[in-house]
Coordinates of N, CA, C and O in Angstrom, one line a residue:
M1 N 60.0 192.0 -150.6 CA 60.7 193.1 -151.3 C 62.1 193.2 -150.7 O 62.9 192.3 -150.7
F2 N 62.4 194.4 -150.2 CA 63.8 194.6 -149.7 C 63.9 193.9 -148.3 O 65.1 193.6 -147.9
F3 N 62.9 193.8 -147.6 CA 63.0 193.4 -146.2 C 62.6 191.9 -145.9 O 62.5 191.5 -144.8
T4 N 62.5 191.1 -147.0 CA 62.2 189.7 -146.8 C 63.5 188.9 -146.9 O 64.2 189.1 -147.8
R5 N 63.7 188.0 -145.9 CA 64.9 187.2 -146.0 C 64.4 185.7 -145.9 O 63.6 185.4 -145.1
T6 N 65.0 184.9 -146.7 CA 64.7 183.4 -146.7 C 66.0 182.6 -146.7 O 67.0 183.0 -147.3
Q7 N 65.9 181.6 -145.9 CA 67.0 180.7 -145.8 C 66.5 179.2 -145.8 O 65.5 178.9 -145.1
K8 N 67.2 178.4 -146.5 CA 66.8 177.0 -146.6 C 68.0 176.1 -146.1 O 69.1 176.4 -146.3
F9 N 67.6 175.0 -145.4 CA 68.6 174.1 -144.9 C 67.9 172.7 -144.7 O 66.7 172.6 -144.7
E10 N 68.7 171.7 -144.4 CA 68.2 170.4 -144.2 C 68.6 169.9 -142.8 O 69.7 170.3 -142.3
S11 N 67.8 169.0 -142.2 CA 68.1 168.4 -140.9 C 67.8 167.0 -140.9 O 66.8 166.6 -141.5
P12 N 68.5 166.2 -140.1 CA 68.1 164.7 -140.0 C 67.0 164.5 -139.0 O 66.5 163.4 -138.9
I13 N 66.6 165.5 -138.3 CA 65.5 165.4 -137.3 C 64.2 165.3 -138.0 O 63.9 166.0 -138.9
A14 N 63.3 164.4 -137.4 CA 62.0 164.2 -138.0 C 61.1 165.5 -137.8 O 61.3 166.3 -136.9
K15 N 60.2 165.6 -138.7 CA 59.3 166.8 -138.8 C 58.5 167.0 -137.5 O 58.5 168.1 -136.9
D16 N 57.9 165.9 -137.0 CA 57.1 166.0 -135.7 C 58.0 166.4 -134.5 O 57.6 167.1 -133.7
D17 N 59.2 165.8 -134.5 CA 60.1 166.1 -133.4 C 60.5 167.5 -133.4 O 60.6 168.2 -132.4
F18 N 60.8 168.0 -134.6 CA 61.2 169.4 -134.8 C 60.1 170.4 -134.3 O 60.3 171.3 -133.6
K19 N 58.9 170.1 -134.7 CA 57.7 170.9 -134.3 C 57.6 170.9 -132.8 O 57.3 171.9 -132.2
N20 N 57.7 169.7 -132.2 CA 57.6 169.6 -130.7 C 58.7 170.4 -130.0 O 58.4 170.9 -128.9
R21 N 59.8 170.5 -130.6 CA 60.9 171.3 -130.0 C 60.6 172.8 -130.0 O 61.2 173.5 -129.2
L22 N 59.8 173.3 -130.9 CA 59.6 174.7 -131.1 C 58.2 175.2 -130.6 O 58.1 176.3 -130.1
I23 N 57.2 174.5 -130.9 CA 55.8 175.0 -130.6 C 55.6 175.3 -129.1 O 56.0 174.5 -128.3
G24 N 55.1 176.5 -128.9 CA 54.8 176.9 -127.5 C 56.0 177.6 -126.8 O 55.8 178.1 -125.7
N25 N 57.1 177.6 -127.4 CA 58.3 178.2 -126.8 C 58.2 179.7 -127.0 O 57.6 180.2 -127.9
H26 N 59.0 180.4 -126.2 CA 59.1 181.9 -126.3 C 60.6 182.2 -126.5 O 61.4 181.6 -125.8
V27 N 60.9 183.1 -127.3 CA 62.2 183.6 -127.6 C 62.3 185.0 -127.1 O 61.4 185.8 -127.4
K28 N 63.3 185.3 -126.3 CA 63.5 186.7 -125.9 C 64.7 187.3 -126.6 O 65.8 186.9 -126.4
I29 N 64.4 188.4 -127.4 CA 65.4 189.1 -128.1 C 65.3 190.5 -127.8 O 64.3 191.1 -128.1
H30 N 66.4 191.1 -127.3 CA 66.4 192.6 -127.0 C 65.2 192.9 -126.1 O 64.5 193.9 -126.4
D31 N 65.0 192.2 -125.1 CA 63.9 192.4 -124.1 C 62.5 192.4 -124.8 O 61.6 193.0 -124.3
L32 N 62.4 191.7 -125.9 CA 61.1 191.6 -126.6 C 60.8 190.1 -126.7 O 61.6 189.3 -127.2
D33 N 59.6 189.7 -126.4 CA 59.2 188.3 -126.4 C 58.6 187.9 -127.8 O 57.7 188.6 -128.3
F34 N 59.1 186.8 -128.3 CA 58.5 186.2 -129.6 C 57.9 184.9 -129.2 O 58.6 184.1 -128.5
E35 N 56.8 184.6 -129.7 CA 56.1 183.3 -129.5 C 56.1 182.4 -130.7 O 55.9 182.9 -131.8
V36 N 56.3 181.1 -130.5 CA 56.3 180.2 -131.6 C 54.9 179.4 -131.5 O 54.6 178.8 -130.5
Y37 N 54.2 179.5 -132.6 CA 52.9 178.7 -132.7 C 52.7 178.2 -134.1 O 53.3 178.6 -135.0
E38 N 51.8 177.2 -134.2 CA 51.5 176.6 -135.5 C 50.3 177.2 -136.1 O 49.3 177.5 -135.4
Q39 N 50.5 177.6 -137.4 CA 49.4 178.2 -138.1 C 49.4 177.7 -139.6 O 50.4 177.9 -140.3
E40 N 48.3 177.0 -140.0 CA 48.2 176.5 -141.4 C 49.4 175.7 -141.8 O 50.0 175.9 -142.8
Q41 N 49.7 174.7 -141.0 CA 50.8 173.7 -141.3 C 52.2 174.3 -141.3 O 53.1 173.7 -141.8
K42 N 52.3 175.5 -140.9 CA 53.6 176.2 -140.7 C 53.8 176.7 -139.3 O 52.8 176.9 -138.6
L43 N 55.0 176.8 -138.9 CA 55.3 177.4 -137.6 C 55.5 178.9 -137.9 O 56.1 179.3 -138.8
T44 N 54.9 179.7 -137.0 CA 55.0 181.2 -137.1 C 55.7 181.7 -135.8 O 55.3 181.3 -134.7
I45 N 56.7 182.5 -135.9 CA 57.3 183.2 -134.8 C 57.0 184.7 -134.9 O 57.4 185.4 -135.8
A46 N 56.1 185.1 -134.0 CA 55.6 186.5 -134.0 C 55.9 187.2 -132.7 O 55.9 186.6 -131.6
P47 N 56.2 188.5 -132.8 CA 56.5 189.3 -131.6 C 55.2 189.6 -130.8 O 54.1 189.8 -131.3
H48 N 55.4 189.7 -129.5 CA 54.4 190.2 -128.6 C 54.8 191.7 -128.3 O 55.5 192.0 -127.4
A49 N 54.3 192.6 -129.2 CA 54.7 194.0 -129.1 C 53.6 194.9 -128.6 O 53.5 196.1 -128.9
E50 N 52.6 194.3 -127.9 CA 51.5 195.1 -127.4 C 52.0 196.2 -126.4 O 51.4 197.2 -126.3
Q51 N 53.0 195.8 -125.6 CA 53.5 196.7 -124.6 C 54.6 197.7 -125.0 O 55.0 198.5 -124.3
V52 N 55.0 197.5 -126.3 CA 56.2 198.3 -126.8 C 55.7 199.7 -127.1 O 54.7 199.9 -127.9
T53 N 56.3 200.7 -126.6 CA 55.9 202.1 -126.9 C 56.9 202.8 -127.9 O 56.6 203.8 -128.4
D54 N 58.1 202.1 -128.1 CA 59.0 202.7 -129.0 C 58.6 202.3 -130.4 O 57.8 201.4 -130.7
I55 N 59.1 203.0 -131.4 CA 58.9 202.7 -132.8 C 59.9 201.7 -133.2 O 61.1 201.9 -133.2
K56 N 59.4 200.5 -133.5 CA 60.3 199.4 -133.9 C 59.7 198.7 -135.1 O 58.5 198.7 -135.4
T57 N 60.6 198.2 -136.0 CA 60.3 197.5 -137.1 C 60.6 196.0 -136.8 O 61.7 195.7 -136.6
L58 N 59.5 195.2 -136.8 CA 59.7 193.8 -136.3 C 59.3 192.8 -137.4 O 58.4 193.1 -138.2
P59 N 60.0 191.6 -137.3 CA 59.6 190.6 -138.3 C 58.6 189.6 -137.8 O 58.4 189.4 -136.6
I60 N 57.9 189.0 -138.8 CA 57.1 187.8 -138.5 C 57.8 186.7 -139.3 O 58.0 186.9 -140.6
T61 N 58.1 185.6 -138.7 CA 58.9 184.6 -139.3 C 58.0 183.3 -139.5 O 57.4 182.9 -138.5
N62 N 58.0 182.8 -140.7 CA 57.4 181.5 -141.0 C 58.4 180.5 -141.2 O 59.4 180.7 -141.9
V63 N 58.2 179.3 -140.6 CA 59.1 178.2 -140.7 C 58.3 177.1 -141.4 O 57.4 176.5 -140.8
D64 N 58.7 176.8 -142.6 CA 58.0 175.7 -143.4 C 58.9 174.5 -143.3 O 60.0 174.5 -143.6
I65 N 58.2 173.4 -142.9 CA 58.9 172.1 -142.6 C 58.3 171.0 -143.5 O 57.1 170.8 -143.5
R66 N 59.2 170.4 -144.3 CA 58.7 169.3 -145.2 C 59.6 168.1 -145.0 O 60.8 168.2 -145.0
Q67 N 59.0 166.9 -144.7 CA 59.7 165.7 -144.5 C 59.9 165.0 -145.9 O 58.9 164.9 -146.6
D68 N 61.1 164.6 -146.2 CA 61.4 163.9 -147.4 C 62.3 162.8 -147.1 O 63.6 162.9 -147.1
G69 N 61.7 161.6 -146.8 CA 62.5 160.4 -146.5 C 63.1 160.6 -145.1 O 62.4 160.8 -144.1
N70 N 64.5 160.5 -145.0 CA 65.2 160.7 -143.7 C 65.6 162.1 -143.4 O 66.1 162.4 -142.4
T71 N 65.4 163.0 -144.4 CA 65.8 164.4 -144.1 C 64.5 165.3 -144.0 O 63.5 165.0 -144.6
T72 N 64.7 166.4 -143.3 CA 63.6 167.4 -143.1 C 64.1 168.7 -143.8 O 65.2 169.1 -143.4
H73 N 63.4 169.2 -144.7 CA 63.7 170.4 -145.4 C 63.0 171.6 -144.6 O 61.8 171.6 -144.4
V74 N 63.8 172.5 -144.2 CA 63.3 173.7 -143.4 C 63.6 174.9 -144.2 O 64.7 175.2 -144.7
V75 N 62.5 175.8 -144.4 CA 62.6 177.0 -145.0 C 62.2 178.1 -144.0 O 61.0 178.1 -143.6
I76 N 63.1 179.0 -143.7 CA 62.7 180.1 -142.8 C 62.6 181.4 -143.6 O 63.5 181.8 -144.3
T77 N 61.4 182.0 -143.5 CA 61.1 183.2 -144.2 C 60.7 184.3 -143.2 O 59.7 184.1 -142.5
S78 N 61.4 185.4 -143.2 CA 61.1 186.5 -142.3 C 60.7 187.7 -143.1 O 61.3 188.0 -144.1
K79 N 59.5 188.2 -142.8 CA 58.9 189.3 -143.5 C 58.6 190.4 -142.5 O 58.3 190.1 -141.3
I80 N 58.6 191.6 -142.9 CA 58.3 192.8 -142.1 C 56.8 192.8 -141.8 O 56.0 192.4 -142.7
R81 N 56.4 193.1 -140.6 CA 55.0 193.2 -140.3 C 54.4 194.3 -141.1 O 55.0 195.4 -141.4
M82 N 53.1 194.1 -141.6 CA 52.5 195.1 -142.4 C 52.3 196.4 -141.7 O 52.3 197.5 -142.3
L83 N 52.1 196.3 -140.4 CA 52.0 197.5 -139.5 C 53.2 198.4 -139.6 O 53.1 199.6 -139.6
D84 N 54.4 197.8 -139.7 CA 55.7 198.5 -139.7 C 56.2 198.8 -141.1 O 57.2 199.4 -141.2
Y85 N 55.5 198.4 -142.2 CA 56.0 198.5 -143.5 C 56.1 199.9 -144.1 O 56.9 200.2 -144.9
G86 N 55.2 200.8 -143.6 CA 55.1 202.1 -144.2 C 56.3 203.0 -144.1 O 56.7 203.6 -145.0
G87 N 56.8 203.1 -142.9 CA 58.0 203.9 -142.6 C 59.2 203.6 -143.4 O 59.8 204.5 -144.1
P88 N 59.7 202.4 -143.4 CA 60.8 202.0 -144.2 C 60.6 202.2 -145.7 O 61.5 202.6 -146.4
L89 N 59.4 201.9 -146.2 CA 59.1 202.0 -147.6 C 59.2 203.5 -148.0 O 59.7 203.9 -149.0
L90 N 58.7 204.4 -147.1 CA 58.7 205.8 -147.4 C 60.2 206.3 -147.5 O 60.5 207.1 -148.4
V91 N 61.0 205.9 -146.6 CA 62.4 206.3 -146.6 C 63.1 205.8 -147.9 O 63.8 206.5 -148.5
V92 N 62.9 204.5 -148.3 CA 63.5 204.0 -149.5 C 63.0 204.8 -150.7 O 63.8 205.1 -151.6
L93 N 61.7 205.0 -150.8 CA 61.1 205.8 -151.9 C 61.7 207.2 -152.0 O 62.0 207.8 -153.0
F94 N 61.8 207.8 -150.8 CA 62.4 209.2 -150.7 C 63.9 209.2 -151.3 O 64.2 210.1 -152.1
C95 N 64.6 208.2 -150.9 CA 66.0 208.1 -151.4 C 66.1 207.8 -152.9 O 66.9 208.4 -153.6
I96 N 65.2 207.0 -153.4 CA 65.1 206.7 -154.8 C 64.8 208.0 -155.6 O 65.4 208.3 -156.6
F97 N 63.8 208.7 -155.0 CA 63.4 210.0 -155.7 C 64.5 211.0 -155.7 O 64.8 211.6 -156.7
L98 N 65.2 211.2 -154.6 CA 66.4 212.1 -154.6 C 67.5 211.6 -155.5 O 68.1 212.5 -156.2
F99 N 67.7 210.3 -155.5 CA 68.8 209.8 -156.4 C 68.4 210.1 -157.9 O 69.2 210.6 -158.7
A100 N 67.2 209.8 -158.3 CA 66.7 210.0 -159.7 C 66.7 211.5 -160.0 O 67.2 211.9 -161.1
A101 N 66.3 212.3 -159.1 CA 66.3 213.8 -159.3 C 67.7 214.3 -159.5 O 68.0 215.2 -160.4
S102 N 68.7 213.8 -158.7 CA 70.0 214.2 -158.9 C 70.6 213.8 -160.2 O 71.4 214.6 -160.8
I103 N 70.3 212.6 -160.7 CA 70.8 212.1 -161.9 C 70.2 213.0 -163.1 O 70.9 213.4 -164.0
I104 N 68.9 213.2 -163.0 CA 68.3 214.1 -164.0 C 68.9 215.5 -164.1 O 69.2 216.0 -165.1
L105 N 69.0 216.1 -162.9 CA 69.6 217.4 -162.8 C 71.1 217.4 -163.4 O 71.5 218.4 -164.0
Y106 N 71.8 216.4 -163.1 CA 73.2 216.3 -163.5 C 73.3 216.2 -165.1 O 74.1 216.9 -165.7
F107 N 72.5 215.4 -165.7 CA 72.6 215.2 -167.1 C 71.8 216.1 -168.0 O 72.2 216.5 -169.0
V108 N 70.6 216.5 -167.4 CA 69.7 217.4 -168.2 C 69.9 218.8 -167.9 O 70.0 219.7 -168.8
G109 N 69.8 219.1 -166.6 CA 69.9 220.5 -166.2 C 71.3 221.1 -166.1 O 71.4 222.3 -165.9
R110 N 72.3 220.3 -166.1 CA 73.7 220.7 -165.9 C 73.9 221.5 -164.6 O 74.7 222.4 -164.5
E111 N 73.1 221.1 -163.6 CA 73.2 221.7 -162.2 C 74.1 220.8 -161.4 O 73.6 220.0 -160.6
F112 N 75.4 220.9 -161.5 CA 76.3 220.0 -160.9 C 76.3 220.1 -159.4 O 76.4 219.1 -158.7
T113 N 76.3 221.3 -158.8 CA 76.4 221.5 -157.4 C 75.1 221.0 -156.7 O 75.1 220.3 -155.7
I114 N 73.9 221.3 -157.3 CA 72.7 220.9 -156.7 C 72.5 219.3 -156.8 O 72.1 218.6 -155.9
A115 N 72.9 218.8 -158.0 CA 72.8 217.4 -158.2 C 73.8 216.6 -157.3 O 73.4 215.6 -156.7
S116 N 75.0 217.1 -157.1 CA 75.9 216.5 -156.1 C 75.4 216.5 -154.7 O 75.5 215.6 -154.0
T117 N 74.8 217.7 -154.3 CA 74.2 217.8 -153.0 C 73.1 216.8 -152.8 O 73.0 216.1 -151.7
M118 N 72.2 216.7 -153.8 CA 71.0 215.8 -153.7 C 71.5 214.3 -153.6 O 71.0 213.5 -152.9
L119 N 72.5 214.0 -154.4 CA 73.1 212.7 -154.4 C 73.7 212.3 -153.1 O 73.5 211.3 -152.5
A120 N 74.4 213.3 -152.5 CA 75.1 213.1 -151.2 C 74.0 212.9 -150.1 O 74.1 212.1 -149.2
I121 N 72.9 213.7 -150.1 CA 71.9 213.6 -149.1 C 71.2 212.3 -149.3 O 70.9 211.6 -148.3
S122 N 70.9 211.9 -150.5 CA 70.3 210.6 -150.7 C 71.1 209.4 -150.2 O 70.6 208.5 -149.5
T123 N 72.4 209.5 -150.5 CA 73.3 208.4 -150.1 C 73.4 208.4 -148.5 O 73.4 207.3 -147.9
L124 N 73.5 209.6 -147.9 CA 73.6 209.7 -146.5 C 72.4 209.1 -145.8 O 72.5 208.3 -144.8
V125 N 71.2 209.6 -146.2 CA 70.0 209.1 -145.6 C 69.8 207.6 -145.8 O 69.5 206.9 -144.8
F126 N 70.1 207.1 -147.0 CA 70.0 205.6 -147.1 C 71.0 204.9 -146.3 O 70.6 203.8 -145.8
T127 N 72.2 205.4 -146.2 CA 73.2 204.7 -145.4 C 72.8 204.6 -143.9 O 72.9 203.6 -143.3
V128 N 72.4 205.8 -143.4 CA 71.9 205.8 -142.0 C 70.7 204.9 -141.8 O 70.6 204.1 -140.8
F129 N 69.8 204.9 -142.7 CA 68.6 204.0 -142.6 C 69.0 202.6 -142.6 O 68.5 201.8 -141.8
W130 N 69.9 202.2 -143.5 CA 70.3 200.8 -143.6 C 71.1 200.3 -142.4 O 70.9 199.2 -141.9
V131 N 71.9 201.2 -141.9 CA 72.6 200.8 -140.6 C 71.6 200.6 -139.5 O 71.8 199.6 -138.7
R132 N 70.7 201.5 -139.4 CA 69.6 201.3 -138.3 C 68.8 200.0 -138.5 O 68.5 199.4 -137.6
M133 N 68.5 199.7 -139.8 CA 67.8 198.5 -140.1 C 68.6 197.2 -139.7 O 68.1 196.3 -139.2
E134 N 69.9 197.3 -140.0 CA 70.8 196.2 -139.6 C 70.9 196.0 -138.1 O 71.0 194.9 -137.7
M135 N 70.9 197.1 -137.4 CA 71.0 197.0 -135.9 C 69.6 196.6 -135.3 O 69.6 196.1 -134.2
G136 N 68.6 196.8 -136.0 CA 67.2 196.6 -135.5 C 66.6 195.4 -136.1 O 66.7 194.2 -135.7
Y137 N 65.9 195.6 -137.2 CA 65.1 194.6 -137.9 C 65.9 193.4 -138.3 O 65.5 192.2 -138.0
F138 N 67.0 193.6 -139.0 CA 67.8 192.5 -139.5 C 68.5 191.7 -138.3 O 68.8 190.5 -138.5
D139 N 68.7 192.4 -137.2 CA 69.3 191.7 -136.1 C 68.2 190.8 -135.5 O 68.6 189.6 -135.1
Y140 N 67.0 191.2 -135.4 CA 65.9 190.3 -135.0 C 65.8 189.1 -135.9 O 65.7 187.9 -135.5
V141 N 65.9 189.3 -137.2 CA 65.8 188.2 -138.2 C 67.0 187.2 -138.0 O 66.8 186.0 -138.0
R142 N 68.2 187.8 -137.8 CA 69.4 186.9 -137.6 C 69.2 186.1 -136.3 O 69.5 184.9 -136.3
K143 N 68.8 186.7 -135.3 CA 68.7 186.0 -134.0 C 67.6 184.9 -134.0 O 67.7 183.9 -133.4
I144 N 66.5 185.2 -134.7 CA 65.4 184.2 -134.8 C 65.9 183.0 -135.6 O 65.7 181.9 -135.2
R145 N 66.6 183.3 -136.7 CA 67.1 182.2 -137.5 C 68.1 181.4 -136.7 O 68.1 180.2 -136.8
Q146 N 69.0 182.0 -135.9 CA 69.9 181.3 -135.1 C 69.2 180.5 -134.0 O 69.6 179.4 -133.8
Y147 N 68.1 181.0 -133.5 CA 67.3 180.2 -132.5 C 66.8 179.0 -133.1 O 66.9 177.9 -132.5
V148 N 66.2 179.1 -134.3 CA 65.7 177.9 -135.0 C 66.8 176.9 -135.3 O 66.6 175.7 -135.1
K149 N 67.9 177.4 -135.7 CA 69.0 176.4 -136.0 C 69.5 175.7 -134.8 O 69.9 174.6 -134.8
T150 N 69.6 176.5 -133.7 CA 70.1 175.8 -132.5 C 69.1 174.8 -131.9 O 69.5 173.8 -131.4
R151 N 67.8 175.0 -132.2 CA 66.8 174.0 -131.8 C 66.9 172.8 -132.6 O 66.5 171.7 -132.2
L152 N 67.4 172.9 -133.8 CA 67.7 171.8 -134.7 C 69.0 171.1 -134.4 O 69.4 170.2 -135.0
E153 N 69.8 171.8 -133.5 CA 71.2 171.3 -133.2 C 72.1 171.3 -134.4 O 72.9 170.4 -134.6
L154 N 71.9 172.3 -135.3 CA 72.8 172.4 -136.5 C 74.0 173.3 -136.1 O 75.0 173.2 -136.7
V155 N 73.8 174.2 -135.2 CA 74.8 175.1 -134.8 C 75.4 174.7 -133.4 O 74.6 174.5 -132.5
P156 N 76.7 174.5 -133.2 CA 77.2 174.0 -131.9 C 77.0 175.0 -130.9 O 76.9 176.2 -131.1

């Protein structure tokens, strides 16, 4: 939905060599350990968040690797953990509800001040939420993607 990110690219490295470069490795991002393991013909990068006491929204990343002749097609898909999905979804639904209510009040009820206030609150809450997601969840996603790319030696 809103929190899934997918990126595709190609590499000249063989599929087996690529898997050997990643499987069993640990990635440390913001003092949080992510482990790379193979699951159902895909590589999975999952956080070790058992010791985390803070409220964090963390991704689980699947790396799909397909060999096609001399090139390897890599698809990196990061999704929010189902455990963490409820909070962000509630915030998004709350903002959508406030936005819809403000539009209805503006056009139907002719309550311009209340509608403007609700629209401003909706926009402010969503902006703060999205900035926090960019600094947290999406930062993890970007750094995991960067880690996979550097292991492929695509990024200098």
